[in-house]
């Protein structure tokens, strides 16, 4: 596995890697890799000849400086994991490499970014859309794979890629969960042991609300019961617990094909997000 840091080195490495027209898959990450990321790499291996992973803790998508400071950084372990997962190339750009002095260009997606994560994390999706556009333009992969845990992020990236006419297929990969249902996330490492024990209750509340709405119960009543259940389980601030259209992220008041439950809530200082399909 080759490791590169500067974009010129990336271009050279990609030229060699794709010399015979090999199909390339990109797996963008912010490091602190867990089995969820490795599932994305495995999916990339299945769908392409070569796999490029990126590790970049993107400062512009953190609206809270404390969140950026405490974001786990485990570069050596990440590289070892990617090597074992048979990744071909890893790009670890510096902040200056992605955002050169005087950087003045932002990719901003309207509409779909305004609610939920966008409302509670101002500027977050501008940071995500800008960095993902830059990674896609630098690597020009055939496909790029993102986890469905960040459902709204995936929808924003699909919209951005379509709007900019980027020649890449955006692939969503099902959320990988711990045995107790907790969605794998780099932030889980920051939970205390008591918080870790409470954390799966977010997923239980989502699955219960999903079966209630799927079974035809009143949407508002199902959402209220779910909010009460996670508050009773020890969660603090609930940023949102909502039933939305899976593509537009607009709220739904009645059961609808393609509907999705999305939620974000705090356990102590750690903010967890998750989502489930409603059949
Ligand atoms: O989901 C993430 O890890 C990040 O938001 C991404 C897509 C790598 C952009 O920094």
Coordinates of C-alpha atoms and ligand atoms in Angstrom, one line a residue:
X1 CA 0.0 0.0 0.0
X2 CA 1.4 3.4 -1.0
X3 CA 1.0 6.4 1.3
X4 CA 1.1 10.0 -0.1
X5 CA 0.7 13.4 1.5
X6 CA 1.1 16.1 -1.2
X7 CA -1.3 16.4 -4.1
X8 CA 1.5 16.1 -6.7
X9 CA 2.5 12.8 -5.1
X10 CA -1.2 11.7 -5.3
X11 CA -1.3 12.6 -9.0
X12 CA 1.8 10.6 -9.8
X13 CA 0.6 7.6 -7.7
X14 CA -2.8 7.6 -9.4
X15 CA -1.2 7.7 -12.8
X16 CA 0.7 4.6 -12.0
X17 CA -2.2 2.9 -10.3
X18 CA -4.5 3.4 -13.3
X19 CA -2.0 3.0 -16.0
X20 CA -4.1 0.2 -17.6
X21 CA -7.4 2.0 -17.2
X22 CA -8.2 0.4 -13.8
X23 CA -11.4 1.3 -12.2
X24 CA -10.8 3.4 -9.0
X25 CA -13.0 3.6 -5.9
X26 CA -12.5 6.5 -3.4
X27 CA -13.3 6.0 0.4
X28 CA -13.0 9.4 2.1
X29 CA -12.6 9.3 5.9
X30 CA -11.5 11.5 8.8
X31 CA -9.5 8.7 10.3
X32 CA -10.1 7.0 13.7
X33 CA -11.0 4.1 11.6
X34 CA -13.4 1.4 12.8
X35 CA -15.1 -1.6 11.3
X36 CA -17.6 0.7 9.6
X37 CA -14.9 2.3 7.5
X38 CA -13.3 -1.1 6.8
X39 CA -16.7 -2.2 5.4
X40 CA -16.6 0.7 3.0
X41 CA -13.1 -0.4 1.9
X42 CA -14.3 -4.0 1.4
X43 CA -17.3 -2.7 -0.7
X44 CA -14.8 -0.5 -2.7
X45 CA -12.7 -3.6 -3.4
X46 CA -15.8 -5.5 -4.6
X47 CA -16.8 -2.7 -7.0
X48 CA -13.4 -1.5 -8.4
X49 CA -9.9 -2.6 -9.3
X50 CA -8.1 -0.1 -7.1
X51 CA -9.0 1.5 -3.8
X52 CA -7.9 5.0 -2.6
X53 CA -8.7 6.0 1.0
X54 CA -8.2 9.5 2.3
X55 CA -7.6 10.5 5.9
X56 CA -8.3 14.2 6.5
X57 CA -9.8 15.7 9.6
X58 CA -11.5 18.5 7.8
X59 CA -11.5 21.6 10.0
X60 CA -14.1 23.5 8.0
X61 CA -16.9 21.0 8.8
X62 CA -16.6 21.4 12.6
X63 CA -18.8 24.2 13.8
X64 CA -17.6 23.6 17.4
X65 CA -13.9 24.1 17.9
X66 CA -14.0 21.8 21.0
X67 CA -15.4 19.0 18.9
X68 CA -12.5 19.5 16.4
X69 CA -9.9 19.5 19.3
X70 CA -11.2 16.3 20.8
X71 CA -11.8 14.4 17.5
X72 CA -9.7 11.2 17.8
X73 CA -6.5 11.0 15.7
X74 CA -5.0 7.6 15.3
X75 CA -2.9 7.8 12.1
X76 CA -0.5 4.9 12.6
X77 CA -3.3 2.5 13.5
X78 CA -5.4 3.8 10.6
X79 CA -2.7 3.1 8.2
X80 CA -2.1 -0.4 9.5
X81 CA -5.9 -1.1 9.3
X82 CA -6.0 0.1 5.7
X83 CA -3.0 -2.0 4.8
X84 CA -4.7 -5.1 6.3
X85 CA -7.9 -4.2 4.4
X86 CA -5.9 -4.3 1.1
X87 CA -6.3 -0.7 0.3
X88 CA -3.9 0.3 -2.6
X89 CA -3.3 4.0 -1.8
X90 CA -3.8 6.3 1.1
X91 CA -3.8 10.1 0.8
X92 CA -3.2 12.1 4.0
X93 CA -3.3 15.7 2.8
X94 CA -2.3 18.6 5.2
X95 CA -4.7 21.4 6.0
X96 CA -2.5 23.7 3.8
X97 CA -2.7 21.3 0.9
X98 CA -6.5 21.3 0.9
X99 CA -6.9 24.9 1.9
X100 CA -4.0 26.9 0.4
X101 CA -3.3 30.4 1.7
X102 CA -6.1 32.8 0.7
X103 CA -8.5 29.9 0.0
X104 CA -11.8 31.6 -1.1
X105 CA -14.0 29.0 -2.7
X106 CA -16.9 27.3 -1.0
X107 CA -19.3 24.7 -2.4
X108 CA -22.7 25.3 -0.8
X109 CA -25.8 23.1 -1.4
X110 CA -29.1 24.9 -0.8
X111 CA -32.4 23.4 0.5
X112 CA -31.5 19.9 1.5
X113 CA -28.8 21.3 4.0
X114 CA -31.1 23.7 5.8
X115 CA -32.8 21.4 8.4
X116 CA -31.5 18.8 10.9
X117 CA -27.7 18.7 10.9
X118 CA -27.6 21.9 8.9
X119 CA -29.7 23.8 11.4
X120 CA -27.8 22.6 14.4
X121 CA -24.3 22.8 12.9
X122 CA -24.2 26.0 10.9
X123 CA -21.6 25.8 8.1
X124 CA -21.1 22.1 8.5
X125 CA -22.4 21.1 5.1
X126 CA -20.5 23.8 3.3
X127 CA -17.4 22.3 4.9
X128 CA -18.4 18.8 3.8
X129 CA -19.5 19.7 0.3
X130 CA -16.3 21.7 -0.3
X131 CA -13.9 19.1 0.9
X132 CA -15.7 16.2 -0.8
X133 CA -15.7 18.2 -4.1
X134 CA -12.0 18.8 -3.7
X135 CA -11.2 15.1 -2.9
X136 CA -13.3 14.0 -5.9
X137 CA -11.6 16.5 -8.3
X138 CA -8.2 15.5 -7.0
X139 CA -8.7 11.8 -7.4
X140 CA -11.3 11.6 -10.2
X141 CA -12.5 8.1 -9.1
X142 CA -15.2 6.1 -10.9
X143 CA -17.1 5.6 -7.6
X144 CA -17.0 7.1 -4.1
X145 CA -18.4 5.3 -1.1
X146 CA -19.9 6.9 2.0
X147 CA -21.6 5.4 5.0
X148 CA -25.4 5.8 5.4
X149 CA -25.0 6.7 9.1
X150 CA -24.6 10.3 7.9
X151 CA -27.8 10.0 5.9
X152 CA -28.2 13.7 5.2
X153 CA -24.5 14.1 4.3
X154 CA -24.9 11.3 1.7
X155 CA -28.0 13.1 0.3
X156 CA -26.0 16.4 0.2
X157 CA -23.1 14.8 -1.6
X158 CA -25.4 13.1 -4.2
X159 CA -27.0 16.5 -4.9
X160 CA -23.7 18.3 -5.1
X161 CA -22.2 15.7 -7.4
X162 CA -25.2 15.8 -9.7
X163 CA -25.4 19.6 -9.8
X164 CA -21.6 19.9 -10.5
X165 CA -21.8 17.1 -13.2
X166 CA -19.0 15.2 -11.5
X167 CA -18.3 12.0 -13.4
X168 CA -18.5 9.7 -10.4
X169 CA -21.0 7.3 -9.0
X170 CA -21.9 8.1 -5.3
X171 CA -22.5 4.8 -3.4
X172 CA -24.1 4.6 0.0
X173 CA -23.2 1.7 2.3
X174 CA -25.5 0.4 5.0
X175 CA -24.6 1.5 8.6
X176 CA -22.4 -1.0 10.4
X177 CA -23.5 -1.5 14.0
X178 CA -22.1 -2.9 17.2
X179 CA -23.8 -6.1 18.5
X180 CA -26.1 -4.0 20.7
X181 CA -27.3 -1.8 17.7
X182 CA -25.1 1.3 18.3
X183 CA -24.0 2.7 15.0
X184 CA -20.2 2.6 14.6
X185 CA -18.7 6.0 14.8
X186 CA -15.3 7.5 15.6
X187 CA -17.0 9.6 18.3
X188 CA -18.1 6.4 20.2
X189 CA -14.5 6.2 21.5
X190 CA -15.2 9.4 23.5
X191 CA -18.1 8.0 25.5
X192 CA -17.6 7.1 29.1
X193 CA -18.5 3.5 30.0
X194 CA -21.8 4.6 31.5
X195 CA -22.6 6.6 28.3
X196 CA -21.6 3.7 26.2
X197 CA -24.1 1.5 28.0
X198 CA -26.9 4.1 27.3
X199 CA -25.9 4.8 23.7
X200 CA -27.7 1.9 22.0
X201 CA -31.1 3.3 23.3
X202 CA -31.0 5.8 20.4
X203 CA -31.1 3.0 17.9
X204 CA -33.8 1.1 19.9
X205 CA -36.0 4.3 19.9
X206 CA -35.5 4.6 16.2
X207 CA -36.4 1.0 15.4
X208 CA -39.5 1.1 17.7
X209 CA -40.7 4.4 16.0
X210 CA -40.0 2.8 12.6
X211 CA -42.2 -0.2 13.4
X212 CA -44.9 2.1 14.8
X213 CA -45.0 4.4 11.8
X214 CA -44.6 1.5 9.4
X215 CA -47.5 -0.2 11.2
X216 CA -49.7 2.8 10.5
X217 CA -49.6 4.6 13.9
X218 CA -49.8 8.4 14.1
X219 CA -46.4 9.9 13.2
X220 CA -46.4 12.7 15.8
X221 CA -47.4 10.2 18.6
X222 CA -44.6 7.8 17.5
X223 CA -42.0 10.6 17.5
X224 CA -43.1 11.9 20.9
X225 CA -42.9 8.4 22.4
X226 CA -39.4 8.0 20.9
X227 CA -38.2 11.4 22.2
X228 CA -39.5 10.5 25.7
X229 CA -37.8 7.1 25.5
X230 CA -34.3 8.5 24.8
X231 CA -34.7 11.3 27.4
X232 CA -35.7 8.5 30.0
X233 CA -32.6 6.5 28.9
X234 CA -30.3 9.4 29.9
X235 CA -29.9 11.4 26.7
X236 CA -29.6 15.2 27.3
X237 CA -30.4 17.7 24.5
X238 CA -32.2 16.2 21.6
X239 CA -31.4 18.2 18.5
X240 CA -34.0 16.4 16.4
X241 CA -35.9 13.2 16.1
X242 CA -37.8 13.4 12.9
X243 CA -39.5 11.4 10.1
X244 CA -38.4 12.7 6.7
X245 CA -38.4 12.0 3.0
X246 CA -35.2 10.0 2.4
X247 CA -34.2 12.1 -0.6
X248 CA -35.3 15.7 0.1
X249 CA -35.0 15.5 3.9
X250 CA -38.3 17.4 4.1
X251 CA -40.4 16.4 7.2
X252 CA -43.3 13.9 6.7
X253 CA -46.5 13.9 8.7
X254 CA -47.8 10.7 7.3
X255 CA -46.3 7.3 6.4
X256 CA -44.8 7.6 3.0
X257 CA -42.7 5.4 0.6
X258 CA -38.9 6.2 1.1
X259 CA -39.5 7.8 4.5
X260 CA -36.6 7.7 7.0
X261 CA -36.3 8.4 10.7
X262 CA -33.3 10.6 11.6
X263 CA -32.1 11.6 15.0
X264 CA -29.3 13.5 16.8
X265 CA -29.0 13.7 20.6
X266 CA -26.3 14.3 23.2
X267 CA -25.0 11.9 25.8
X268 CA -23.0 14.2 28.1
X269 CA -20.8 16.2 25.7
X270 CA -20.9 13.6 22.9
X271 CA -23.4 14.1 20.1
X272 CA -24.7 10.9 18.5
X273 CA -26.6 10.7 15.2
X274 CA -28.3 7.8 13.6
X275 CA -31.2 6.9 11.2
X276 CA -33.3 4.0 10.1
X277 CA -35.5 3.2 7.2
X278 CA -39.3 3.0 7.7
X279 CA -40.8 0.1 5.7
Ligands
LIG1 O1 -18.1 11.3 6.9 C1 -17.0 11.7 7.0 O2 -16.1 11.1 7.6 C2 -16.6 13.1 6.5 O3 -17.7 14.0 6.6 C3 -16.1 13.1 5.1 C4 -17.1 12.6 4.1 C5 -14.8 12.2 5.0 C6 -15.7 14.5 4.6 O4 -14.8 15.1 5.5

